[in-house]
PDB file of C-alpha atoms and ligand atoms in Angstrom:
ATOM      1  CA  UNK J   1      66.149  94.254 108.333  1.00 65.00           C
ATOM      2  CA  UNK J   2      69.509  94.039 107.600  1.00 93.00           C
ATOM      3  CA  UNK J   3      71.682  94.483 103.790  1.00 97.00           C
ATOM      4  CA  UNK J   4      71.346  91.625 101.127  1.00 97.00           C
ATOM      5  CA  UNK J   5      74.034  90.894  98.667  1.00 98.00           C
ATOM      6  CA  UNK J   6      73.389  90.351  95.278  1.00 98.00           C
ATOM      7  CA  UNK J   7      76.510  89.242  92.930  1.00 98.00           C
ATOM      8  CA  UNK J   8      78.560  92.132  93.638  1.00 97.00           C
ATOM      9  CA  UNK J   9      76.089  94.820  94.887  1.00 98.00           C
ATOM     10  CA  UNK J  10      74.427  95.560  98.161  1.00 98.00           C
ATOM     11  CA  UNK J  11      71.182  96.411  98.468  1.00 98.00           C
ATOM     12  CA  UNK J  12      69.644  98.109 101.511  1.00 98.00           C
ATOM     13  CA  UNK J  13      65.372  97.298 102.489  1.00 98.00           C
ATOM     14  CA  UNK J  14      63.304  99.912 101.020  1.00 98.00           C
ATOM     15  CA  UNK J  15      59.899  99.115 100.412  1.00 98.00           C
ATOM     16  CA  UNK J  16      58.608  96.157 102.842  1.00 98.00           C
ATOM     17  CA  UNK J  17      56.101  93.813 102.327  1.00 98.00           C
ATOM     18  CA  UNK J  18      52.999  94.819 103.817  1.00 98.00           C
ATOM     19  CA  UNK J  19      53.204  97.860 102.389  1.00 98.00           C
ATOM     20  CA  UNK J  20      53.638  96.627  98.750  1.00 98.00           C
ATOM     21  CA  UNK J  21      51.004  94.338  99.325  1.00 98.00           C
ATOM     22  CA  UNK J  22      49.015  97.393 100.828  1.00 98.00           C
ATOM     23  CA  UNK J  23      49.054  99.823  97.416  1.00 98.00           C
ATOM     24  CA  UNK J  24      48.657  96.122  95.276  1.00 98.00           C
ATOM     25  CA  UNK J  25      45.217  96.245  97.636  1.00 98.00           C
ATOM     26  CA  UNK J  26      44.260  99.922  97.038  1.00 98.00           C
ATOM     27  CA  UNK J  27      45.083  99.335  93.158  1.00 98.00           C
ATOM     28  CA  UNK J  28      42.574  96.055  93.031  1.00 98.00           C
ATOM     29  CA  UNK J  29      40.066  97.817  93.958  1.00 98.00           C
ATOM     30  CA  UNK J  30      40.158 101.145  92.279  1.00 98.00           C
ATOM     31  CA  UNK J  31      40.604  98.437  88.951  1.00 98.00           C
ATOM     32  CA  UNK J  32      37.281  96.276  90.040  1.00 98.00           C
ATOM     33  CA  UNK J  33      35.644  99.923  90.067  1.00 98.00           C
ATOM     34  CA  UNK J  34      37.165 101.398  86.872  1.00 98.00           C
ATOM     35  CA  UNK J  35      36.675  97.798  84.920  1.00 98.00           C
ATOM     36  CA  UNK J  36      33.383  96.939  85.634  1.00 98.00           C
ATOM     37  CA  UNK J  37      31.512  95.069  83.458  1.00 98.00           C
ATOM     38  CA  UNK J  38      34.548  96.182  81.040  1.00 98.00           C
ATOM     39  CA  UNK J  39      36.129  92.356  80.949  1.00 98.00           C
ATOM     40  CA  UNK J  40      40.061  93.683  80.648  1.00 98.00           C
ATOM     41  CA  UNK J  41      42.436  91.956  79.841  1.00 98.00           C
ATOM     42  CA  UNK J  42      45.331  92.131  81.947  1.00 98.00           C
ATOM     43  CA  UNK J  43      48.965  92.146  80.112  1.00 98.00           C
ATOM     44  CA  UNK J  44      51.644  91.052  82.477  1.00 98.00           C
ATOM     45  CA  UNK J  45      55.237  92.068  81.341  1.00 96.00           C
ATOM     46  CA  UNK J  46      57.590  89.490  81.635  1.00 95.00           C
ATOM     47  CA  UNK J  47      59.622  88.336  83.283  1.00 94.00           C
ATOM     48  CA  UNK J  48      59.603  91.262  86.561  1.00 96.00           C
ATOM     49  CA  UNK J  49      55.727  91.758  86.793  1.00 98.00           C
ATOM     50  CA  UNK J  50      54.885  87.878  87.841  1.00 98.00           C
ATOM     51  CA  UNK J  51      54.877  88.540  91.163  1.00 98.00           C
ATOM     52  CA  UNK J  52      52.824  91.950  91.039  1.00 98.00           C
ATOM     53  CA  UNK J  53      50.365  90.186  88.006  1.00 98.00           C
ATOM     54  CA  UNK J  54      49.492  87.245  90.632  1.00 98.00           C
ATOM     55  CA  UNK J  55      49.379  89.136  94.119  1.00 98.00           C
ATOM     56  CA  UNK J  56      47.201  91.804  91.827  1.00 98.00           C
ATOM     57  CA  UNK J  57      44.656  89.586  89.886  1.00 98.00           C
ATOM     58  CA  UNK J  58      43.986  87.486  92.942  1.00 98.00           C
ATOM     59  CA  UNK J  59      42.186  90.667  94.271  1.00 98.00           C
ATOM     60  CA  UNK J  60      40.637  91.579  91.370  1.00 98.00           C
ATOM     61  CA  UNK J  61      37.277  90.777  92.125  1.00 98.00           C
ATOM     62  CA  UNK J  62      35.375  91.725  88.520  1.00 98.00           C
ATOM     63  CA  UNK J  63      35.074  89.424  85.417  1.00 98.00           C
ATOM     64  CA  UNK J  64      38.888  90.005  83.916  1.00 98.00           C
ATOM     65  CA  UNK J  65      41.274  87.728  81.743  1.00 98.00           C
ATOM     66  CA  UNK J  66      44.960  87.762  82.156  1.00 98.00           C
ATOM     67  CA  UNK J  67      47.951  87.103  79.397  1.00 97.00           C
ATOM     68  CA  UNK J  68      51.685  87.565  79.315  1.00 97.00           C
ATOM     69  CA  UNK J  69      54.449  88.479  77.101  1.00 96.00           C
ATOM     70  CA  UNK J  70      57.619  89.068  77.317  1.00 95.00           C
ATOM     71  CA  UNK J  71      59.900  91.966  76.379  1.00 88.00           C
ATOM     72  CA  UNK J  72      63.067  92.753  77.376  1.00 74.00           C
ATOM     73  CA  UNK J  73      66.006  95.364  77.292  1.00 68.00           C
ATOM     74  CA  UNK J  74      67.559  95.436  80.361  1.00 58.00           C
ATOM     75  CA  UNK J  75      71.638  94.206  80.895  1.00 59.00           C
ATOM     76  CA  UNK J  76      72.515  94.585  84.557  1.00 63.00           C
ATOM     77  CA  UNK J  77      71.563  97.531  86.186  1.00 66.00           C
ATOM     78  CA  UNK J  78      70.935 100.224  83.099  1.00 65.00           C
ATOM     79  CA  UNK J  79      69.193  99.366  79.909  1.00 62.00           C
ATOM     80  CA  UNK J  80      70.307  98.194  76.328  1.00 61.00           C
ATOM     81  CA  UNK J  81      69.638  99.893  73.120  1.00 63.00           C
ATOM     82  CA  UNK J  82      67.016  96.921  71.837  1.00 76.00           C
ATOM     83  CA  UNK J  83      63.834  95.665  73.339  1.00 85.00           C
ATOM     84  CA  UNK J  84      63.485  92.863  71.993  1.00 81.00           C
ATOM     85  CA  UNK J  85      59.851  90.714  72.335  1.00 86.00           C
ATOM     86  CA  UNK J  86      60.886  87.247  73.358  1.00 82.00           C
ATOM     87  CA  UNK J  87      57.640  85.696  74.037  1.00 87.00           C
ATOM     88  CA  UNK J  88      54.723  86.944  71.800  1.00 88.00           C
ATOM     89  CA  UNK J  89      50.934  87.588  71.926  1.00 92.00           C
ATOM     90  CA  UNK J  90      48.472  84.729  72.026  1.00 89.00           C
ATOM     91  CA  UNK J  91      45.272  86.321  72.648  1.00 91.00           C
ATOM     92  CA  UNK J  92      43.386  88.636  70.722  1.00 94.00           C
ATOM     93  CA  UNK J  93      42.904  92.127  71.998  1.00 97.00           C
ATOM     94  CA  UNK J  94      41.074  93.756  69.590  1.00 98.00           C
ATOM     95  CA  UNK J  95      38.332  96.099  71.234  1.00 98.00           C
ATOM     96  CA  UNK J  96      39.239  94.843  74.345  1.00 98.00           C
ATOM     97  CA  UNK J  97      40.241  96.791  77.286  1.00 98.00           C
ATOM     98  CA  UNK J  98      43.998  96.068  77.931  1.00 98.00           C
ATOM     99  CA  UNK J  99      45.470  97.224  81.329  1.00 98.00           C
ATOM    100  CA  UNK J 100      49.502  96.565  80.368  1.00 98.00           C
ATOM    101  CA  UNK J 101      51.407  95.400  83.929  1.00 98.00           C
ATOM    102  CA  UNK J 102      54.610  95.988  84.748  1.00 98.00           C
ATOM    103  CA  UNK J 103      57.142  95.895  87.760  1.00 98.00           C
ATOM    104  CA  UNK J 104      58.729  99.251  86.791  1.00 97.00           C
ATOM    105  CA  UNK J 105      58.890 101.454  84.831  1.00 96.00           C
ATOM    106  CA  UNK J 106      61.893 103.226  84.290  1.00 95.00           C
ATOM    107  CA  UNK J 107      63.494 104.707  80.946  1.00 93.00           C
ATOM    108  CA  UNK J 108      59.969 103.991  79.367  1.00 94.00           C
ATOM    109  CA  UNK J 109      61.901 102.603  76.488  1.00 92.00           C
ATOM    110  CA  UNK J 110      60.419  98.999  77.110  1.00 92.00           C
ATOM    111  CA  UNK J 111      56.867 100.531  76.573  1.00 94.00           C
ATOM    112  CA  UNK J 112      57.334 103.167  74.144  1.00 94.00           C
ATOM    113  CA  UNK J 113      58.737 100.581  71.877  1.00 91.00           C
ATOM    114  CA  UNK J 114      55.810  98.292  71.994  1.00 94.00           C
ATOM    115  CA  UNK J 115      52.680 100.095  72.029  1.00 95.00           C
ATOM    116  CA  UNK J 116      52.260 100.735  68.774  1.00 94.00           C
ATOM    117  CA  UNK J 117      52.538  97.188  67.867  1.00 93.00           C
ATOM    118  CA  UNK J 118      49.379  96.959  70.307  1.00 96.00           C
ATOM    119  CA  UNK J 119      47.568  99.735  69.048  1.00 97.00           C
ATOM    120  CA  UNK J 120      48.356  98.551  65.757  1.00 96.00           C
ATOM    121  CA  UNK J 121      45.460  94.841  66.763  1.00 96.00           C
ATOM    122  CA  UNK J 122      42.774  97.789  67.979  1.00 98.00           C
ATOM    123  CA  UNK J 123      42.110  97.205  71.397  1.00 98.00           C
ATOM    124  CA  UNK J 124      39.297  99.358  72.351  1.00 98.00           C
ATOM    125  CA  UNK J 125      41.818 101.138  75.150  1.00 98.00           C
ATOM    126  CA  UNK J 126      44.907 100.683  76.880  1.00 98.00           C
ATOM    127  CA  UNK J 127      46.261 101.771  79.939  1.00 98.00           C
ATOM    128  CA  UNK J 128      49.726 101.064  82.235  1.00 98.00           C
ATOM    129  CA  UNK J 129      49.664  99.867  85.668  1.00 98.00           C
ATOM    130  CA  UNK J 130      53.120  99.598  87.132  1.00 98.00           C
ATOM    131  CA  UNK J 131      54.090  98.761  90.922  1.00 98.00           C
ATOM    132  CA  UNK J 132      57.278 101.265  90.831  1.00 98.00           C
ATOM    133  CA  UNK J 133      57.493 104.382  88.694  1.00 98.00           C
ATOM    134  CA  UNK J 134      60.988 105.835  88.756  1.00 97.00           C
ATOM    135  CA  UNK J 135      59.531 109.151  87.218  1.00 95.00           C
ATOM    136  CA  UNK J 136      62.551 111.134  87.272  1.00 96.00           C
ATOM    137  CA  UNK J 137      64.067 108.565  84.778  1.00 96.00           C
ATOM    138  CA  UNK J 138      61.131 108.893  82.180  1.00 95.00           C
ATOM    139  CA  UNK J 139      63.285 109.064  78.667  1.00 95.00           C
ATOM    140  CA  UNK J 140      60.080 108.597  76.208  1.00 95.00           C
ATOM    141  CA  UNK J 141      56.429 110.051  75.868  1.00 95.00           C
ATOM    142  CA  UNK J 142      55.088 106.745  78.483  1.00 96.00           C
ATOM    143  CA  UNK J 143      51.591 107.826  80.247  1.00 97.00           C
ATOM    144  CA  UNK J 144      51.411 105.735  83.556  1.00 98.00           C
ATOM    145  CA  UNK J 145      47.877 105.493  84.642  1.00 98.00           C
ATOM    146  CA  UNK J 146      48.077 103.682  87.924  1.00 98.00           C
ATOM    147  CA  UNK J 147      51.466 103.801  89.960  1.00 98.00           C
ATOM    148  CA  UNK J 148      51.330 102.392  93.163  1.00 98.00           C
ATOM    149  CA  UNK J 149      54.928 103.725  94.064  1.00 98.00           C
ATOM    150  CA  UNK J 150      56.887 106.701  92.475  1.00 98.00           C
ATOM    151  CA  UNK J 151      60.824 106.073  93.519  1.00 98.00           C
ATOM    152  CA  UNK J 152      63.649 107.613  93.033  1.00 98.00           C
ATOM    153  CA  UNK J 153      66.359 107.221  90.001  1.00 97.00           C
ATOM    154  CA  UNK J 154      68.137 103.924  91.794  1.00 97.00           C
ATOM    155  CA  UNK J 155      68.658 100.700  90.946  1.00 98.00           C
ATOM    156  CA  UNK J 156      65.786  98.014  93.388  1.00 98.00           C
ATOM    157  CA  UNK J 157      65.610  94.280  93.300  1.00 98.00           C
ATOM    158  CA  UNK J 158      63.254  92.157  94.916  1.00 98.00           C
ATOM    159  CA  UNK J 159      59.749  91.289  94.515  1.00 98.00           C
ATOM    160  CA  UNK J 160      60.432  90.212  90.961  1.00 98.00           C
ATOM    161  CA  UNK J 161      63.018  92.703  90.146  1.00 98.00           C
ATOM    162  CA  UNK J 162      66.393  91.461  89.308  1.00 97.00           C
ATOM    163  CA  UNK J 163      69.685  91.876  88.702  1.00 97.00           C
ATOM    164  CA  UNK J 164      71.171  89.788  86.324  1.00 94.00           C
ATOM    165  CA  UNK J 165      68.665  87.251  86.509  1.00 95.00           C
ATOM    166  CA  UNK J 166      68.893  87.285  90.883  1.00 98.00           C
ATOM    167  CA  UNK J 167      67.754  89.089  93.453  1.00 98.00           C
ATOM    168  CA  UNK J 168      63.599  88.157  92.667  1.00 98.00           C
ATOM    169  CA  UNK J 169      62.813  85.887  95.272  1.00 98.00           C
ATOM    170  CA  UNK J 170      62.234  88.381  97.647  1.00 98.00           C
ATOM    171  CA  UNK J 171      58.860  89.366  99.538  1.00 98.00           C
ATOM    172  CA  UNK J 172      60.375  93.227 100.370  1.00 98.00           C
ATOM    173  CA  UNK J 173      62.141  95.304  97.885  1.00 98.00           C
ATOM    174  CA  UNK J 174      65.510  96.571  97.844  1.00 98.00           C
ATOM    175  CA  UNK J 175      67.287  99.552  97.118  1.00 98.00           C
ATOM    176  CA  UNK J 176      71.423  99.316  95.522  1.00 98.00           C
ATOM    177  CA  UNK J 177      73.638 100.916  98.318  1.00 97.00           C
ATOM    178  CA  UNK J 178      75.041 104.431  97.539  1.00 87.00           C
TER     179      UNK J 178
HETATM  180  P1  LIG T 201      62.481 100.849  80.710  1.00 83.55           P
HETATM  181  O1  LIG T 201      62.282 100.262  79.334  1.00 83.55           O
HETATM  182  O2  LIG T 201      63.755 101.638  80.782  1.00 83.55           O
HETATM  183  O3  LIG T 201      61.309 101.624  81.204  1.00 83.55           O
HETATM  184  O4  LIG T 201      62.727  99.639  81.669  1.00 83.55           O
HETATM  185  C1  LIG T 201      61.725  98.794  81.979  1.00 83.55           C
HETATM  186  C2  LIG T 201      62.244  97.446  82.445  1.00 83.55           C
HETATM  187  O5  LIG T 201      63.582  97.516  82.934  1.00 83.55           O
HETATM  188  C3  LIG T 201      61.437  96.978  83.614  1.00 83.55           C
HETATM  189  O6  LIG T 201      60.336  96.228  83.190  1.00 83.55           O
HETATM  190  C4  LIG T 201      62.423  96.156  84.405  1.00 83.55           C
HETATM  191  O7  LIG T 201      62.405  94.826  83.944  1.00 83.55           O
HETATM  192  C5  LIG T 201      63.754  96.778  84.101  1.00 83.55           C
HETATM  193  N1  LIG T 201      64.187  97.689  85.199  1.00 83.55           N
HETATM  194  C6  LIG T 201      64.155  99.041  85.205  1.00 83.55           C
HETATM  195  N2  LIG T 201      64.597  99.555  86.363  1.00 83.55           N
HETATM  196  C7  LIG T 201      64.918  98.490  87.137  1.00 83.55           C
HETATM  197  C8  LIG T 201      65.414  98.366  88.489  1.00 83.55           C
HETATM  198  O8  LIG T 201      65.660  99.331  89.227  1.00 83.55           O
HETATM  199  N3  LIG T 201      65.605  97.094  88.935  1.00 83.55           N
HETATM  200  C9  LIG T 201      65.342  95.987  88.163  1.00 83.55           C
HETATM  201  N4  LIG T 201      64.865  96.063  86.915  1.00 83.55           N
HETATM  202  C10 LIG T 201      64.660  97.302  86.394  1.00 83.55           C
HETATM  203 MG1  LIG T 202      60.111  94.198  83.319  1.00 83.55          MG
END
């Protein structure tokens, strides 16, 4: 595999796709054991979890609901002071068992900054599933429940991640070029 260009980065192969799909296997089923008979409700972060929310819920095997919102506060490659919610809540959680998705997480901001509006409609729990934890960029008290990868501090695209809007359309994920 060879360098992709995205506007006026370059991004080297890092995580391939068997192996995401791999973890996104291991993490369906150690879900269908933990959620049994528990009817979650999955909450897919828009817009970078799509990919991981459908190649996830199509292995989820147990009786489980799926919604989306979308929040945002990411610029390029490093985050903005706001998150903003662009695309609200349409289903109601409370005392139900929420499993949050999201591509990445990285400052924690995105998350820290909603879940008390969550708490605040009383699910009965909530947990975070995330395909990439960039750990050594945690900024805010986020617990991460179920990781499938822990990466480094650098910018990846692909798979659902952008930058600047491109780079999603890709079945492998890439890492920006030192
Ligand atoms: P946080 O609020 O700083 O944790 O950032 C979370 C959001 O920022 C994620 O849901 C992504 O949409 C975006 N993000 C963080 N790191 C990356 C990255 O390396 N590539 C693409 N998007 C990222
Ligand atoms: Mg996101």
């Amino acid at each position: 595999m060879s360098t992709i260009q995205v506007l006026d980065k370059t991004f080297e192969p890092y995580l391939k796709e068997a192996a995401i799909q791999e973890k996104i296997t291991e993490l369906a089923g150690q879900l269908n054991k933990d959620y049994a008979g528990k009817r979650p409700l999955f909450l897919s972060i828009l817009n970078g979890s799509f990919l991981f929310t459908a190649d996830l819920f199509k292995q989820v095997t147990i009786e489980s609901e799926v919604s989306f919102i979308k929040l945002a506060s990411y610029k390029g490659t490093s985050s903005t002071g706001n998150v903003i919610t662009a695309i609200g809540l349409d289903t109601n959680v409370k005392d139900r068992h929420i499993i949050i998705l999201e591509d990445i997480i990285d400052t924690g901001k995105t998350l820290h900054h909603y879940l008390p509006q969550l708490d605040s409609m009383q699910p009965a729990s909530v947990k975070i599933a995330v395909l990439l934890n960039k750990k050594e960029a945690l900024q805010y008290p986020v617990q991460v429940d179920y990781s499938c990868f822990d990466i480094p501090n650098k910018f990846v695209v692909g798979y659902g991640l952008d930058y600047d809007g491109l780079g999603r359309n890709s079945k492998d994920i890439y890492q920006l070029k030192a």
